[in-house]
mmCIF file of C-alpha atoms in Angstrom:
data_model
loop_
_atom_site.group_PDB
_atom_site.id
_atom_site.type_symbol
_atom_site.label_atom_id
_atom_site.label_comp_id
_atom_site.label_asym_id
_atom_site.label_seq_id
_atom_site.Cartn_x
_atom_site.Cartn_y
_atom_site.Cartn_z
ATOM 1 C CA MET Q 1 9.488 150.444 122.768
ATOM 2 C CA GLN Q 2 8.849 148.511 125.720
ATOM 3 C CA LEU Q 3 11.013 145.254 125.186
ATOM 4 C CA ASN Q 4 9.802 142.364 127.114
ATOM 5 C CA SER Q 5 9.600 139.289 125.221
ATOM 6 C CA LEU Q 6 11.124 137.882 122.053
ATOM 7 C CA LEU Q 7 10.468 134.628 120.042
ATOM 8 C CA VAL Q 8 12.903 132.220 118.241
ATOM 9 C CA LEU Q 9 11.437 130.046 115.809
ATOM 10 C CA HIS Q 10 13.248 127.134 114.292
ATOM 11 C CA GLY Q 11 11.990 125.622 110.998
ATOM 12 C CA PRO Q 12 12.196 121.881 109.708
ATOM 13 C CA ASN Q 13 15.049 119.756 110.517
ATOM 14 C CA LEU Q 14 16.721 122.144 112.901
ATOM 15 C CA ASN Q 15 15.846 119.586 115.716
ATOM 16 C CA MET Q 16 18.407 117.454 113.852
ATOM 17 C CA LEU Q 17 21.316 120.253 114.483
ATOM 18 C CA GLY Q 18 24.390 118.250 115.762
ATOM 19 C CA LYS Q 19 23.638 115.227 113.530
ATOM 20 C CA ARG Q 20 22.498 116.568 110.351
ATOM 21 C CA GLU Q 21 25.691 117.503 108.049
ATOM 22 C CA PRO Q 22 27.550 118.659 110.699
ATOM 23 C CA GLU Q 23 30.287 119.871 108.212
ATOM 24 C CA ILE Q 24 27.489 122.470 107.117
ATOM 25 C CA TYR Q 25 25.586 123.234 110.315
ATOM 26 C CA GLY Q 26 27.928 122.339 112.916
ATOM 27 C CA ARG Q 27 27.983 120.047 115.965
ATOM 28 C CA ASN Q 28 25.835 122.057 118.433
ATOM 29 C CA THR Q 29 22.338 120.752 118.971
ATOM 30 C CA LEU Q 30 19.235 122.571 118.931
ATOM 31 C CA GLU Q 31 19.154 122.349 122.794
ATOM 32 C CA ASP Q 32 22.707 123.954 122.970
ATOM 33 C CA VAL Q 33 21.676 126.817 120.686
ATOM 34 C CA ASN Q 34 18.409 127.470 122.794
ATOM 35 C CA GLN Q 35 20.289 127.324 126.153
ATOM 36 C CA ALA Q 36 22.909 129.813 124.879
ATOM 37 C CA LEU Q 37 20.126 132.029 123.646
ATOM 38 C CA LEU Q 38 18.246 132.040 126.869
ATOM 39 C CA LEU Q 39 21.522 132.987 128.511
ATOM 40 C CA LEU Q 40 22.211 135.788 126.118
ATOM 41 C CA ALA Q 41 18.458 137.171 126.286
ATOM 42 C CA GLN Q 42 19.121 137.179 130.121
ATOM 43 C CA GLU Q 43 22.162 139.231 129.625
ATOM 44 C CA LEU Q 44 20.049 141.396 127.375
ATOM 45 C CA GLY Q 45 17.327 141.983 129.833
ATOM 46 C CA VAL Q 46 14.669 140.339 127.603
ATOM 47 C CA LYS Q 47 12.492 137.133 127.905
ATOM 48 C CA LEU Q 48 12.776 134.402 125.511
ATOM 49 C CA SER Q 49 10.540 131.698 123.989
ATOM 50 C CA CYS Q 50 11.871 129.261 121.640
ATOM 51 C CA TYR Q 51 9.869 126.818 119.432
ATOM 52 C CA GLN Q 52 10.829 124.271 116.770
ATOM 53 C CA SER Q 53 8.531 122.737 114.187
ATOM 54 C CA ASN Q 54 8.859 120.747 110.883
ATOM 55 C CA HIS Q 55 5.410 121.782 109.943
ATOM 56 C CA GLU Q 56 4.666 124.918 108.033
ATOM 57 C CA GLY Q 57 1.397 125.683 109.603
ATOM 58 C CA ASP Q 58 2.673 125.330 113.258
ATOM 59 C CA LEU Q 59 5.102 128.197 112.434
ATOM 60 C CA VAL Q 60 2.351 130.202 110.844
ATOM 61 C CA ASP Q 61 0.220 129.719 114.149
ATOM 62 C CA ALA Q 62 3.077 130.491 116.315
ATOM 63 C CA ILE Q 63 3.865 133.658 114.470
ATOM 64 C CA GLN Q 64 0.070 134.761 114.649
ATOM 65 C CA ASP Q 65 0.048 133.762 118.318
ATOM 66 C CA ALA Q 66 3.039 136.116 118.899
ATOM 67 C CA VAL Q 67 0.831 138.889 118.652
ATOM 68 C CA ASP Q 68 0.369 140.825 122.101
ATOM 69 C CA GLN Q 69 3.093 138.535 123.403
ATOM 70 C CA HIS Q 70 6.260 139.156 122.073
ATOM 71 C CA GLN Q 71 7.790 142.407 120.592
ATOM 72 C CA GLY Q 72 10.145 140.687 118.123
ATOM 73 C CA ILE Q 73 10.819 137.239 116.456
ATOM 74 C CA VAL Q 74 14.143 135.747 115.398
ATOM 75 C CA ILE Q 75 13.520 133.060 112.674
ATOM 76 C CA ASN Q 76 15.398 130.366 110.905
ATOM 77 C CA PRO Q 77 12.822 129.110 108.562
ATOM 78 C CA GLY Q 78 14.848 126.172 107.326
ATOM 79 C CA ALA Q 79 13.972 125.094 103.832
ATOM 80 C CA TYR Q 80 10.538 127.273 104.364
ATOM 81 C CA THR Q 81 12.819 130.284 103.460
ATOM 82 C CA HIS Q 82 12.720 129.158 99.928
ATOM 83 C CA THR Q 83 9.012 128.007 99.590
ATOM 84 C CA SER Q 84 6.830 129.399 102.066
ATOM 85 C CA VAL Q 85 4.685 132.283 100.999
ATOM 86 C CA ALA Q 86 2.367 131.486 104.131
ATOM 87 C CA ILE Q 87 5.160 132.049 106.401
ATOM 88 C CA ARG Q 88 6.087 135.230 104.542
ATOM 89 C CA ASP Q 89 2.504 136.277 104.634
ATOM 90 C CA ALA Q 90 2.080 135.784 108.323
ATOM 91 C CA ILE Q 91 5.150 137.955 109.288
ATOM 92 C CA SER Q 92 3.862 140.569 107.263
ATOM 93 C CA ALA Q 93 0.234 140.198 108.738
ATOM 94 C CA VAL Q 94 1.516 140.554 112.396
ATOM 95 C CA SER Q 95 3.750 143.455 111.781
ATOM 96 C CA ILE Q 96 6.277 142.180 114.483
ATOM 97 C CA PRO Q 97 9.793 143.124 113.769
ATOM 98 C CA THR Q 98 11.515 139.652 112.557
ATOM 99 C CA VAL Q 99 15.052 138.767 111.889
ATOM 100 C CA GLU Q 100 15.850 136.124 109.691
ATOM 101 C CA VAL Q 101 18.848 133.912 110.555
ATOM 102 C CA HIS Q 102 20.532 130.945 108.836
ATOM 103 C CA LEU Q 103 23.549 128.912 109.925
ATOM 104 C CA SER Q 104 24.962 128.493 106.383
ATOM 105 C CA ASN Q 105 25.482 131.334 104.011
ATOM 106 C CA ILE Q 106 22.367 130.735 101.555
ATOM 107 C CA HIS Q 107 23.838 132.692 98.966
ATOM 108 C CA GLN Q 108 26.785 130.579 98.674
ATOM 109 C CA ARG Q 109 24.806 127.219 98.297
ATOM 110 C CA GLU Q 110 22.689 125.697 95.861
ATOM 111 C CA PRO Q 111 21.189 128.256 93.504
ATOM 112 C CA PHE Q 112 17.632 127.236 94.820
ATOM 113 C CA ARG Q 113 18.641 128.560 98.185
ATOM 114 C CA HIS Q 114 19.505 131.973 97.110
ATOM 115 C CA HIS Q 115 15.867 133.234 97.108
ATOM 116 C CA SER Q 116 14.150 134.113 100.560
ATOM 117 C CA TYR Q 117 10.664 134.808 100.832
ATOM 118 C CA ILE Q 118 11.293 135.968 104.319
ATOM 119 C CA ALA Q 119 13.777 138.491 103.637
ATOM 120 C CA PRO Q 120 11.582 141.193 102.056
ATOM 121 C CA VAL Q 121 9.406 141.239 105.150
ATOM 122 C CA ALA Q 122 12.332 140.900 107.902
ATOM 123 C CA VAL Q 123 14.173 143.956 109.348
ATOM 124 C CA GLY Q 124 17.139 142.076 108.443
ATOM 125 C CA GLN Q 125 18.982 138.947 107.643
ATOM 126 C CA ILE Q 126 22.041 137.112 109.080
ATOM 127 C CA CYS Q 127 23.447 134.242 107.675
ATOM 128 C CA GLY Q 128 26.602 132.053 107.159
ATOM 129 C CA PHE Q 129 27.886 132.181 110.936
ATOM 130 C CA GLY Q 130 26.836 128.862 112.140
ATOM 131 C CA VAL Q 131 25.195 129.011 115.345
ATOM 132 C CA ASN Q 132 26.544 132.621 115.902
ATOM 133 C CA SER Q 133 23.852 133.775 113.373
ATOM 134 C CA TYR Q 134 21.436 133.200 116.010
ATOM 135 C CA TYR Q 135 23.059 135.160 118.571
ATOM 136 C CA LEU Q 136 23.973 137.949 116.282
ATOM 137 C CA GLY Q 137 20.249 138.081 115.235
ATOM 138 C CA LEU Q 138 19.070 138.345 118.898
ATOM 139 C CA ARG Q 139 21.312 141.193 119.482
ATOM 140 C CA ALA Q 140 20.603 142.880 116.409
ATOM 141 C CA LEU Q 141 16.847 142.504 116.946
ATOM 142 C CA VAL Q 142 17.111 143.814 120.748
ATOM 143 C CA HIS Q 143 19.123 147.004 119.337
ATOM 144 C CA TYR Q 144 16.715 147.505 116.507
ATOM 145 C CA LEU Q 145 13.628 147.293 118.827
ATOM 146 C CA GLN Q 146 15.482 149.627 121.468
ATOM 147 C CA ASN Q 147 15.972 152.080 118.928
ATOM 148 C CA VAL Q 148 12.475 152.185 117.332
ATOM 149 C CA PRO Q 149 10.930 155.739 117.848
ATOM 150 C CA SER Q 150 8.001 155.803 120.151
ATOM 151 C CA ASP Q 151 4.752 156.545 118.749
#
């Protein structure tokens, strides 16, 4: 697969990184994460676009708009992981390989966080490594896309 561009989507409250519960989510800001992701993308030889929204519909629109623009998506859906059939359906509809990431290990947290609507339509899920979950997710997605057999 010709790999040119990837999209990173950050869901609700991720704009509060560095301020919101730093003992769980760390002290890095969203801008810190995005800048590190852009550097990593450059190292990996891909273009990267980053987008954050607290609004479910905006994230659905971004996923749909990714068609014919991006070859893969890294998404941290935040709390929408556990509630959004709409985001799940958008990922399924566009058929763009997607990696789900989370800063915390959602499987070690409150029981309501254990279920992900996104995981069944993602190529993989990485959680529990703080901001490194994003970097691991980006590397994994690039590796996955570079190894998808050509049609």
